[in-house]
């Protein structure tokens, strides 16, 4: 529901965790964006991104920040729900 | 929420993250809103949905579309006032002089029937400690508990024969909310939202507010969507503090940045949806983010009561400590209905201490009912007055009831036990015929006797007033076309003017 989406979008705790996750990815993957996207996906979702996902991920990092990507990952349906 | 520096330094596991950031994350299981795909794409390149501005009242793609009713409706919106705990009919609206006449006598002997009570310690027939008087042109009886509501009796239709089938709070609450005593069925607000869609793109279609002391027994199932897509469930606004948390875009994040994240999120979830076709939950999730985005711009104004005039605040009792909590909820209900929220449900009485914080007057009827009536009488009367003054009463149906009534006999000499045999509900607004009593209970107010009204009948009546044919509004689940009114509900014929 919308209030839960609001929390995942705006709550300081969630954003702080996205930043910490981004820092961890940065430390381990280095500065190569493709490696960062790959590691973020593998860490959060235990799989590699598809080519399309990798492209969207790259754009998020290039236009925003690595924390923008990790924040989006925290909001992904796949991250939040079991299949 | 605040977290210590030490906690913030720690990197959280996925499980911990979900536990910490949600609490009620199980409730996150969203299901289909049956949307066309491309909720965000539909607005690509448009600034239309940006927070704030004139867009708050617009119908935008991605919201629940408003749907045409089956026939011309009497009302388009509902405010449901649920008196949690079970107010006593014989101490409020169902005047029974026989309780005085036979005071102290055994009801079992008088009616020749053995009965069981919920908690035990049954006593003899107990007259109401509250004085009843006739009010209005219609001469409806109201006890001294409701001096303000008593001035509105000519606008209220009293249903004096609403019965249920369980002696327990939770099952009875489910019954009044969903028609079934078991959990897992869609609530009346969900059915209405399913039938009529939303009038607002920037606020949820079905909003629930709990008593400031806590929620009703039965919890979120009381406003759940059961087997319907989860997006039809009620959205809970908090009743103290900020009604909606995390409504503000975080400091340092621009609207453009947030929009970029949301668009990427929508695209990624869309890719997921293509991988798992038929997973309508994903579409609902995408839509809930779109609604969340719009709420950031529109909800702060909707829930801000500070702009109301002093006279209006006084009308709802915001100037007195006893009436302020429920008064604020009633005022909020009016503001939400004005802004297109289809169904607003307020729970009055909530679980802190059940026997004192709700209408559940087992232990001290006088103290309990005096308190809850004092808390709610003026605010509800204010709501009726305000809706009428704004021309909204004709298009808004007000429904008042609890989960059950109470026994005409005493419990421990001072309280009254549960009684699903009858309760008095009332409706107002929606062009109904006020100043009438529908149905009747027996001599003691123990059981519904004339024109017995079930929860199914009440629900059929609500749908009917909203222009929905209760027999046509069905949802297919488990091989059956379910109705809110099940297979036996019938609208109350004489409620319509």
Coordinates of C-alpha atoms in Angstrom, one line a residue:
Chain A
X1 CA 0.0 0.0 0.0
X2 CA 1.0 3.6 -0.5
X3 CA 2.1 4.3 3.1
X4 CA 4.6 1.4 2.9
X5 CA 5.9 2.6 -0.4
X6 CA 6.3 6.0 1.2
X7 CA 8.4 4.5 4.0
X8 CA 10.6 2.7 1.5
X9 CA 11.0 5.8 -0.5
X10 CA 11.5 8.4 2.2
X11 CA 12.3 6.9 5.5
X12 CA 15.8 8.1 6.8
X13 CA 16.6 4.6 8.0
X14 CA 16.0 3.1 4.5
X15 CA 18.0 5.8 2.8
X16 CA 20.9 5.4 5.3
X17 CA 20.9 1.7 4.6
X18 CA 21.0 2.4 0.9
X19 CA 24.0 4.6 1.4
X20 CA 25.8 2.0 3.6
X21 CA 25.0 -0.7 1.0
X22 CA 26.5 1.6 -1.7
X23 CA 29.6 2.1 0.4
X24 CA 30.1 -1.6 0.8
X25 CA 29.6 -2.2 -2.9
X26 CA 32.1 0.6 -3.7
X27 CA 34.7 -0.8 -1.4
X28 CA 34.4 -4.3 -2.8
X29 CA 33.8 -3.6 -6.5
X30 CA 35.9 -0.5 -7.0
X31 CA 35.1 2.3 -9.4
X32 CA 34.0 0.3 -12.4
X33 CA 30.2 0.9 -12.7
X34 CA 29.5 -2.4 -14.4
X35 CA 31.2 -4.2 -11.5
X36 CA 29.2 -2.1 -9.0
X37 CA 25.9 -3.0 -10.6
X38 CA 26.9 -6.6 -10.9
X39 CA 27.9 -6.8 -7.2
X40 CA 24.9 -4.9 -6.0
X41 CA 22.6 -7.3 -7.8
X42 CA 24.5 -10.4 -6.6
X43 CA 24.5 -9.2 -3.0
X44 CA 20.9 -8.2 -2.8
X45 CA 19.2 -10.6 -5.2
X46 CA 21.8 -13.5 -5.5
X47 CA 21.8 -13.2 -9.3
X48 CA 23.4 -11.1 -12.0
X49 CA 21.4 -8.4 -13.7
X50 CA 20.1 -9.0 -17.2
X51 CA 21.6 -6.8 -19.9
X52 CA 18.6 -4.4 -19.7
X53 CA 18.7 -4.2 -15.9
X54 CA 22.4 -3.6 -16.1
X55 CA 21.8 -0.7 -18.5
X56 CA 19.1 0.9 -16.2
X57 CA 21.4 0.3 -13.2
X58 CA 24.3 2.0 -15.0
X59 CA 22.1 5.0 -15.9
X60 CA 21.1 5.4 -12.2
X61 CA 24.7 5.4 -11.1
X62 CA 25.9 7.7 -13.8
X63 CA 23.0 10.2 -13.5
X64 CA 22.7 10.0 -9.8
X65 CA 24.8 7.9 -7.5
X66 CA 25.5 4.3 -6.5
X67 CA 23.1 5.0 -3.5
X68 CA 20.4 5.8 -6.0
X69 CA 20.8 2.3 -7.4
X70 CA 21.0 0.6 -4.0
X71 CA 17.9 2.5 -2.9
X72 CA 16.0 1.4 -6.0
X73 CA 17.1 -2.2 -5.4
X74 CA 15.6 -2.0 -1.8
X75 CA 12.3 -1.0 -3.4
X76 CA 12.3 -3.8 -6.1
X77 CA 9.5 -6.2 -5.9
X78 CA 12.0 -9.0 -6.2
X79 CA 13.9 -7.7 -3.1
X80 CA 10.8 -7.2 -1.0
X81 CA 8.8 -10.4 -1.7
X82 CA 9.3 -14.0 -1.9
X83 CA 8.1 -15.7 -5.1
Chain B
X1 CA 12.1 6.6 14.0
X2 CA 15.5 7.3 15.4
X3 CA 18.5 5.0 15.4
X4 CA 21.6 5.3 17.4
X5 CA 24.9 6.1 15.7
X6 CA 26.1 2.7 16.5
X7 CA 23.1 1.1 14.9
X8 CA 23.4 3.2 11.9
X9 CA 27.0 2.1 11.4
X10 CA 26.0 -1.5 11.2
X11 CA 25.3 -3.0 7.9
X12 CA 22.0 -4.8 8.1
X13 CA 21.1 -8.2 6.6
X14 CA 18.2 -8.4 4.2
X15 CA 16.1 -10.0 6.9
X16 CA 17.0 -7.4 9.5
X17 CA 16.3 -4.6 7.0
X18 CA 12.9 -5.9 6.4
X19 CA 12.2 -6.4 10.0
X20 CA 13.4 -2.9 10.9
X21 CA 12.0 -0.8 8.1
X22 CA 8.5 -2.2 8.1
X23 CA 7.3 -3.9 11.2
X24 CA 4.2 -4.9 9.4
X25 CA 5.9 -5.9 6.2
X26 CA 3.7 -9.0 5.9
X27 CA 1.0 -6.5 5.0
X28 CA 3.1 -5.4 2.1
X29 CA 1.7 -8.3 0.0
X30 CA 0.1 -6.2 -2.6
X31 CA -2.0 -7.7 -5.3
X32 CA -3.6 -6.7 -8.5
X33 CA -5.3 -3.5 -9.3
X34 CA -5.7 -4.9 -12.7
X35 CA -4.0 -2.0 -14.3
X36 CA -3.0 -1.4 -17.8
X37 CA 0.7 -1.7 -18.0
X38 CA 3.0 1.3 -18.1
X39 CA 1.7 3.2 -15.2
X40 CA 4.7 5.5 -15.2
X41 CA 5.2 5.3 -18.9
X42 CA 1.8 6.8 -19.4
X43 CA 3.0 10.0 -17.9
X44 CA 6.5 10.0 -19.3
X45 CA 7.4 13.5 -20.3
X46 CA 4.6 15.0 -18.3
X47 CA 5.0 17.0 -15.1
X48 CA 1.3 16.3 -14.4
X49 CA 1.8 14.1 -11.4
X50 CA 4.5 16.2 -9.7
X51 CA 3.8 16.8 -6.0
X52 CA 1.5 19.6 -5.3
X53 CA -0.5 22.0 -7.3
X54 CA -3.8 21.6 -9.0
X55 CA -3.2 17.9 -9.8
X56 CA -4.4 16.8 -6.4
X57 CA -8.0 16.6 -7.6
X58 CA -7.3 15.3 -11.1
X59 CA -8.0 11.8 -12.3
X60 CA -4.7 10.6 -13.6
X61 CA -3.7 7.4 -15.2
X62 CA -2.5 4.9 -12.7
X63 CA -5.1 5.6 -10.0
X64 CA -8.1 3.4 -9.5
X65 CA -10.4 4.6 -12.2
X66 CA -13.8 5.6 -11.0
X67 CA -16.4 3.1 -12.2
X68 CA -20.0 3.8 -13.1
X69 CA -22.4 2.3 -10.6
X70 CA -25.2 0.0 -11.8
X71 CA -27.9 2.6 -11.3
X72 CA -28.3 6.2 -10.2
X73 CA -26.7 6.3 -6.7
X74 CA -28.1 8.1 -3.6
X75 CA -24.6 8.6 -2.3
X76 CA -21.0 8.5 -3.7
X77 CA -19.1 8.3 -0.4
X78 CA -19.3 6.6 2.9
X79 CA -18.2 7.5 6.4
X80 CA -18.5 4.4 8.6
X81 CA -18.4 5.0 12.3
X82 CA -17.6 1.7 14.0
X83 CA -18.2 1.7 17.8
X84 CA -15.7 -0.9 18.8
X85 CA -16.5 -3.0 21.9
X86 CA -20.3 -3.0 21.3
X87 CA -22.4 -0.1 22.6
X88 CA -25.6 -1.1 24.5
X89 CA -28.7 -0.6 22.5
X90 CA -30.9 -0.4 25.6
X91 CA -28.8 2.4 27.0
X92 CA -28.6 4.5 23.8
X93 CA -31.3 4.3 21.2
X94 CA -33.6 1.3 22.0
X95 CA -35.8 2.5 24.9
X96 CA -37.2 -0.4 26.9
X97 CA -39.5 0.6 29.8
X98 CA -39.9 -3.2 30.5
X99 CA -36.5 -3.2 32.0
X100 CA -37.7 -0.9 34.7
X101 CA -41.0 -2.8 35.1
X102 CA -39.3 -6.1 35.5
X103 CA -36.1 -4.8 37.1
X104 CA -34.3 -7.4 39.2
X105 CA -36.3 -10.3 37.7
X106 CA -34.8 -13.3 35.9
X107 CA -35.1 -12.9 32.1
X108 CA -34.7 -16.6 31.7
X109 CA -37.9 -17.1 33.8
X110 CA -39.8 -14.3 32.1
X111 CA -39.1 -15.5 28.5
X112 CA -38.8 -19.2 29.3
X113 CA -35.5 -19.6 27.6
X114 CA -32.1 -20.6 28.9
X115 CA -29.3 -18.6 27.4
X116 CA -25.5 -18.4 27.7
X117 CA -23.6 -15.2 28.2
X118 CA -20.0 -14.6 27.0
X119 CA -18.2 -13.9 30.3
X120 CA -20.6 -15.2 32.9
X121 CA -21.8 -13.7 36.2
X122 CA -25.3 -13.0 34.7
X123 CA -27.6 -11.0 36.8
X124 CA -31.3 -10.1 36.6
X125 CA -32.8 -7.6 34.2
X126 CA -31.2 -4.2 34.7
X127 CA -33.0 -0.9 33.8
X128 CA -30.9 1.6 32.0
X129 CA -29.2 4.0 34.3
X130 CA -29.6 6.6 31.6
X131 CA -32.8 8.7 31.1
X132 CA -34.5 8.4 27.7
X133 CA -36.5 11.3 26.1
X134 CA -38.2 11.7 22.8
X135 CA -36.6 14.1 20.3
X136 CA -37.3 15.9 17.0
X137 CA -40.5 15.9 15.1
X138 CA -40.2 12.2 14.7
X139 CA -40.1 11.7 18.5
X140 CA -37.3 9.2 18.3
X141 CA -36.1 8.1 21.7
X142 CA -32.5 8.8 22.6
X143 CA -30.8 8.4 26.0
X144 CA -29.2 11.3 27.8
X145 CA -25.8 9.9 26.6
X146 CA -26.2 11.6 23.3
X147 CA -27.6 15.2 23.8
X148 CA -26.0 16.5 20.6
X149 CA -26.9 13.6 18.3
X150 CA -30.4 13.8 19.7
X151 CA -30.9 17.0 17.8
X152 CA -30.3 15.1 14.5
X153 CA -32.8 12.3 15.0
X154 CA -35.0 13.5 12.1
X155 CA -32.0 12.9 9.8
X156 CA -31.2 9.5 11.3
X157 CA -32.8 6.1 10.4
X158 CA -32.5 3.8 13.4
X159 CA -32.1 0.1 12.6
X160 CA -33.3 -1.5 15.9
X161 CA -33.0 -5.1 14.8
X162 CA -29.4 -5.6 13.6
X163 CA -28.4 -9.1 14.7
X164 CA -25.2 -11.1 14.5
X165 CA -24.1 -14.7 14.9
X166 CA -21.2 -14.6 17.2
X167 CA -20.8 -13.7 20.9
X168 CA -17.2 -12.8 20.4
X169 CA -15.7 -9.4 19.5
X170 CA -13.4 -10.5 16.7
X171 CA -15.9 -12.8 14.9
X172 CA -18.6 -10.2 15.3
X173 CA -16.4 -7.4 14.0
X174 CA -15.5 -9.5 11.0
X175 CA -19.2 -10.2 10.5
X176 CA -20.2 -6.6 10.5
X177 CA -17.2 -5.7 8.3
X178 CA -17.2 -8.5 5.8
X179 CA -20.5 -10.5 6.3
X180 CA -18.6 -13.5 7.6
X181 CA -17.5 -14.4 11.1
X182 CA -14.3 -16.0 9.7
X183 CA -11.3 -13.9 8.8
X184 CA -10.2 -13.6 5.2
X185 CA -13.2 -12.0 3.5
X186 CA -13.2 -8.6 1.9
X187 CA -14.4 -5.8 4.1
X188 CA -17.3 -3.5 3.1
X189 CA -14.9 -0.7 2.2
X190 CA -13.0 -3.0 -0.1
X191 CA -16.2 -4.1 -1.8
X192 CA -17.2 -0.5 -2.3
X193 CA -13.8 0.4 -3.7
X194 CA -13.9 -2.6 -5.9
X195 CA -17.4 -1.6 -7.2
X196 CA -16.9 2.1 -7.6
X197 CA -13.2 2.7 -7.9
X198 CA -11.6 5.9 -6.7
X199 CA -12.5 9.5 -7.2
X200 CA -9.0 10.6 -6.3
X201 CA -5.6 10.0 -7.9
X202 CA -3.7 11.3 -5.0
X203 CA -5.3 9.8 -2.0
X204 CA -6.2 6.1 -1.3
X205 CA -9.8 5.2 -2.1
X206 CA -10.4 3.5 1.3
X207 CA -8.9 5.1 4.4
X208 CA -9.2 3.7 8.0
X209 CA -8.4 5.6 11.2
X210 CA -8.2 3.9 14.5
X211 CA -9.0 5.2 17.9
X212 CA -6.1 7.1 19.5
X213 CA -5.9 4.3 22.1
X214 CA -5.4 1.6 19.6
X215 CA -7.1 -0.5 16.9
X216 CA -10.1 -2.7 17.1
X217 CA -9.9 -6.4 18.0
X218 CA -9.4 -8.4 14.8
X219 CA -6.7 -6.0 13.6
X220 CA -6.1 -5.3 9.9
X221 CA -8.4 -8.1 8.8
X222 CA -11.2 -5.7 9.9
X223 CA -10.4 -3.6 6.8
X224 CA -8.7 -6.3 4.7
X225 CA -9.5 -7.2 1.2
X226 CA -9.6 -10.9 1.8
X227 CA -9.4 -12.8 -1.4
X228 CA -9.6 -9.6 -3.5
X229 CA -6.4 -7.9 -4.7
X230 CA -4.7 -6.4 -1.7
X231 CA -4.9 -2.9 -3.2
X232 CA -8.6 -2.9 -2.2
X233 CA -7.7 -3.0 1.5
X234 CA -8.1 0.0 3.7
X235 CA -5.1 2.3 4.0
X236 CA -4.5 3.0 7.7
X237 CA -3.9 6.6 8.6
X238 CA -2.4 7.1 12.1
X239 CA -4.8 8.7 14.5
X240 CA -2.2 10.6 16.5
X241 CA 0.9 12.4 15.5
X242 CA 1.4 12.6 11.7
X243 CA -1.5 10.7 10.0
X244 CA 0.9 9.5 7.4
X245 CA 4.5 8.9 8.1
X246 CA 7.4 9.4 5.6
X247 CA 5.3 11.7 3.5
X248 CA 8.1 14.2 2.9
X249 CA 10.8 13.7 0.3
X250 CA 14.0 13.5 2.3
X251 CA 16.1 16.6 2.7
X252 CA 18.7 16.8 0.0
X253 CA 16.7 14.8 -2.6
X254 CA 15.3 16.8 -5.4
X255 CA 12.0 15.9 -7.0
X256 CA 13.9 15.1 -10.2
X257 CA 16.2 12.7 -8.4
X258 CA 13.3 11.0 -6.8
X259 CA 11.4 10.8 -10.0
X260 CA 14.5 9.2 -11.7
X261 CA 14.5 6.5 -9.0
X262 CA 10.8 5.9 -9.4
X263 CA 11.0 5.6 -13.1
X264 CA 14.0 3.2 -12.9
X265 CA 12.0 1.2 -10.3
X266 CA 9.0 1.1 -12.5
X267 CA 11.0 -0.1 -15.5
X268 CA 12.8 -2.8 -13.5
X269 CA 9.5 -4.0 -11.9
X270 CA 8.0 -4.0 -15.4
X271 CA 10.8 -6.2 -16.6
X272 CA 10.0 -8.5 -13.7
X273 CA 6.4 -8.5 -14.7
X274 CA 7.3 -9.6 -18.3
X275 CA 9.3 -12.5 -16.8
X276 CA 6.3 -13.6 -14.7
X277 CA 3.3 -12.7 -16.8
X278 CA 0.0 -12.8 -15.0
X279 CA 1.6 -11.6 -11.7
X280 CA -0.9 -8.8 -11.2
X281 CA 0.7 -8.1 -7.8
X282 CA 3.5 -6.4 -9.6
X283 CA 1.2 -4.0 -11.4
X284 CA -0.4 -3.1 -8.0
X285 CA 3.0 -2.5 -6.5
X286 CA 4.0 -0.1 -9.3
X287 CA 0.7 1.7 -8.9
X288 CA 1.2 2.0 -5.1
X289 CA 4.4 3.8 -5.7
X290 CA 2.7 6.1 -8.1
X291 CA 0.0 6.8 -5.5
X292 CA 2.7 7.3 -2.9
X293 CA 4.5 9.8 -5.1
X294 CA 1.3 11.8 -5.6
X295 CA 0.4 11.6 -1.9
X296 CA 3.6 13.4 -1.1
X297 CA 2.2 16.4 -2.9
X298 CA -1.4 16.2 -2.1
X299 CA -1.9 14.4 1.2
X300 CA -0.2 17.1 3.4
X301 CA -3.0 19.5 2.5
X302 CA -5.7 16.9 2.9
X303 CA -4.7 15.9 6.4
X304 CA -3.9 19.4 7.7
X305 CA -6.8 20.6 9.8
X306 CA -5.1 23.8 10.9
X307 CA -6.7 25.7 8.0
X308 CA -10.2 25.0 9.4
X309 CA -12.0 27.9 11.0
X310 CA -12.2 28.2 14.7
X311 CA -16.0 27.7 14.4
X312 CA -15.5 24.5 12.5
X313 CA -12.9 23.2 15.0
X314 CA -15.4 24.0 17.8
X315 CA -18.1 22.2 16.0
X316 CA -16.1 19.0 16.1
X317 CA -15.0 19.6 19.7
X318 CA -11.3 20.2 18.9
X319 CA -11.4 22.8 21.7
X320 CA -12.0 20.3 24.5
X321 CA -9.8 17.5 25.6
X322 CA -12.5 14.9 25.8
X323 CA -13.8 15.4 22.3
X324 CA -10.6 16.3 20.6
X325 CA -9.3 12.9 19.5
X326 CA -12.5 11.6 17.9
X327 CA -13.4 15.1 16.7
X328 CA -10.2 15.3 14.8
X329 CA -10.9 12.0 13.2
X330 CA -14.4 13.1 12.2
X331 CA -13.1 16.4 10.8
X332 CA -10.4 14.4 8.9
X333 CA -13.2 12.1 7.5
X334 CA -15.0 15.2 6.1
X335 CA -11.8 16.5 4.5
X336 CA -11.0 13.2 3.0
X337 CA -14.5 12.7 1.6
X338 CA -14.4 16.2 0.2
X339 CA -11.2 15.3 -1.6
X340 CA -12.6 12.2 -3.2
X341 CA -11.8 9.4 -0.7
X342 CA -14.6 6.9 -1.4
X343 CA -14.8 5.1 1.9
X344 CA -13.6 6.5 5.3
X345 CA -13.9 4.2 8.3
X346 CA -13.3 5.5 11.8
X347 CA -13.0 3.1 14.7
X348 CA -14.2 4.6 18.0
X349 CA -12.8 2.7 21.0
X350 CA -9.6 0.8 20.7
X351 CA -7.6 -1.8 22.5
X352 CA -5.6 -0.5 25.3
X353 CA -7.7 -1.8 28.2
X354 CA -10.6 -3.5 26.5
X355 CA -13.3 -3.0 29.2
X356 CA -12.6 0.7 29.6
X357 CA -11.0 1.9 26.3
X358 CA -13.8 0.5 24.1
X359 CA -17.6 0.3 24.5
X360 CA -17.2 -3.2 26.1
X361 CA -19.0 -2.3 29.3
X362 CA -18.7 -5.6 31.2
X363 CA -17.5 -4.0 34.4
X364 CA -19.0 -0.5 34.7
X365 CA -21.7 0.5 32.3
X366 CA -22.2 4.0 33.7
X367 CA -18.5 4.9 33.6
X368 CA -17.8 3.2 30.3
X369 CA -20.7 4.5 28.2
X370 CA -20.6 8.0 29.8
X371 CA -17.0 8.3 28.7
X372 CA -17.4 7.0 25.2
X373 CA -20.6 8.9 24.5
X374 CA -19.0 12.1 25.8
X375 CA -16.0 11.5 23.5
X376 CA -18.1 10.8 20.4
X377 CA -21.5 12.5 20.7
X378 CA -20.5 16.1 19.9
X379 CA -18.0 15.2 17.1
X380 CA -20.5 13.0 15.3
X381 CA -23.2 15.6 15.6
X382 CA -20.7 18.2 14.4
X383 CA -19.9 16.0 11.4
X384 CA -23.6 15.7 10.5
X385 CA -24.0 19.5 10.8
X386 CA -20.9 20.3 8.8
X387 CA -21.6 17.8 6.0
X388 CA -25.1 19.3 5.7
X389 CA -23.8 22.9 5.7
X390 CA -21.4 22.0 2.9
X391 CA -24.0 20.2 0.8
X392 CA -22.2 16.9 1.3
X393 CA -24.7 15.1 3.5
X394 CA -26.9 14.1 0.5
X395 CA -23.9 12.5 -1.3
X396 CA -22.4 10.9 1.8
X397 CA -23.8 7.9 3.7
X398 CA -23.0 7.9 7.4
X399 CA -23.3 4.5 9.1
X400 CA -23.0 4.0 12.9
X401 CA -22.9 0.6 14.6
X402 CA -20.8 -1.7 16.8
X403 CA -19.9 -5.4 16.5
X404 CA -22.9 -6.4 18.6
X405 CA -25.3 -5.0 21.3
X406 CA -25.3 -5.8 25.0
X407 CA -27.5 -7.9 27.3
X408 CA -30.5 -6.4 29.0
X409 CA -29.5 -8.3 32.1
X410 CA -26.7 -7.1 34.4
X411 CA -23.3 -8.6 34.8
X412 CA -22.0 -8.4 38.3
X413 CA -24.8 -5.9 38.9
X414 CA -23.0 -3.1 37.2
X415 CA -22.1 -4.1 33.6
X416 CA -23.7 -5.7 30.6
X417 CA -22.3 -8.7 28.7
X418 CA -22.2 -9.2 24.9
X419 CA -25.4 -9.7 23.0
X420 CA -25.4 -10.5 19.3
X421 CA -29.2 -10.9 19.5
X422 CA -29.7 -7.3 18.5
X423 CA -28.1 -3.9 18.4
X424 CA -29.2 -0.5 17.2
X425 CA -27.4 0.9 14.2
X426 CA -28.2 4.1 12.5
X427 CA -27.7 5.6 9.1
X428 CA -27.8 9.2 7.9
X429 CA -27.2 11.2 4.8
X430 CA -27.5 9.7 1.3
X431 CA -31.0 11.0 1.0
X432 CA -32.4 8.4 3.4
X433 CA -35.6 8.8 5.2
X434 CA -34.6 10.1 8.7
X435 CA -36.7 10.1 11.8
X436 CA -37.7 6.5 11.5
X437 CA -37.2 3.2 13.4
X438 CA -36.6 0.2 11.2
X439 CA -37.3 -3.2 12.8
X440 CA -37.7 -3.7 16.5
X441 CA -36.2 -5.8 19.2
X442 CA -38.3 -7.7 21.7
X443 CA -39.8 -6.3 24.9
X444 CA -36.4 -6.4 26.7
X445 CA -34.1 -5.5 23.8
X446 CA -32.7 -9.0 23.9
X447 CA -33.3 -10.2 20.4
X448 CA -34.2 -8.7 17.1
X449 CA -37.9 -9.4 16.6
X450 CA -39.5 -7.5 13.8
X451 CA -37.8 -7.0 10.4
X452 CA -34.7 -8.7 11.5
X453 CA -31.6 -7.2 9.8
X454 CA -28.5 -9.2 9.2
X455 CA -25.0 -7.9 8.4
X456 CA -25.8 -9.1 4.8
X457 CA -28.9 -6.9 4.8
X458 CA -27.0 -3.9 6.1
X459 CA -24.3 -4.4 3.5
X460 CA -26.8 -4.8 0.7
X461 CA -28.4 -1.6 1.9
X462 CA -25.1 0.3 1.8
X463 CA -24.3 -1.0 -1.7
X464 CA -27.8 -0.2 -2.8
X465 CA -27.5 3.4 -1.6
X466 CA -24.3 3.7 -3.6
X467 CA -26.0 2.6 -6.8
X468 CA -24.6 -0.9 -6.7
X469 CA -26.8 -4.0 -7.3
X470 CA -25.6 -6.2 -4.5
X471 CA -26.5 -9.3 -6.5
X472 CA -24.4 -8.1 -9.5
X473 CA -21.4 -7.0 -7.6
X474 CA -19.5 -10.3 -7.5
X475 CA -15.9 -11.4 -7.2
X476 CA -15.0 -14.8 -8.5
X477 CA -12.8 -16.7 -6.1
X478 CA -12.4 -20.4 -5.5
X479 CA -14.9 -21.3 -8.1
X480 CA -17.6 -19.1 -6.7
X481 CA -19.0 -15.7 -7.5
X482 CA -18.9 -14.2 -4.0
X483 CA -21.1 -11.3 -3.0
X484 CA -20.7 -9.0 0.0
X485 CA -24.4 -9.7 0.8
X486 CA -23.8 -13.5 0.4
X487 CA -26.9 -15.3 -0.9
X488 CA -29.4 -13.9 1.5
X489 CA -28.9 -10.2 2.0
X490 CA -31.6 -7.8 1.0
X491 CA -31.6 -4.0 1.0
X492 CA -33.8 -2.4 3.6
X493 CA -36.6 -1.1 1.5
X494 CA -38.0 1.7 3.6
X495 CA -34.7 3.4 4.3
X496 CA -35.0 5.4 1.1
X497 CA -37.0 8.6 1.2

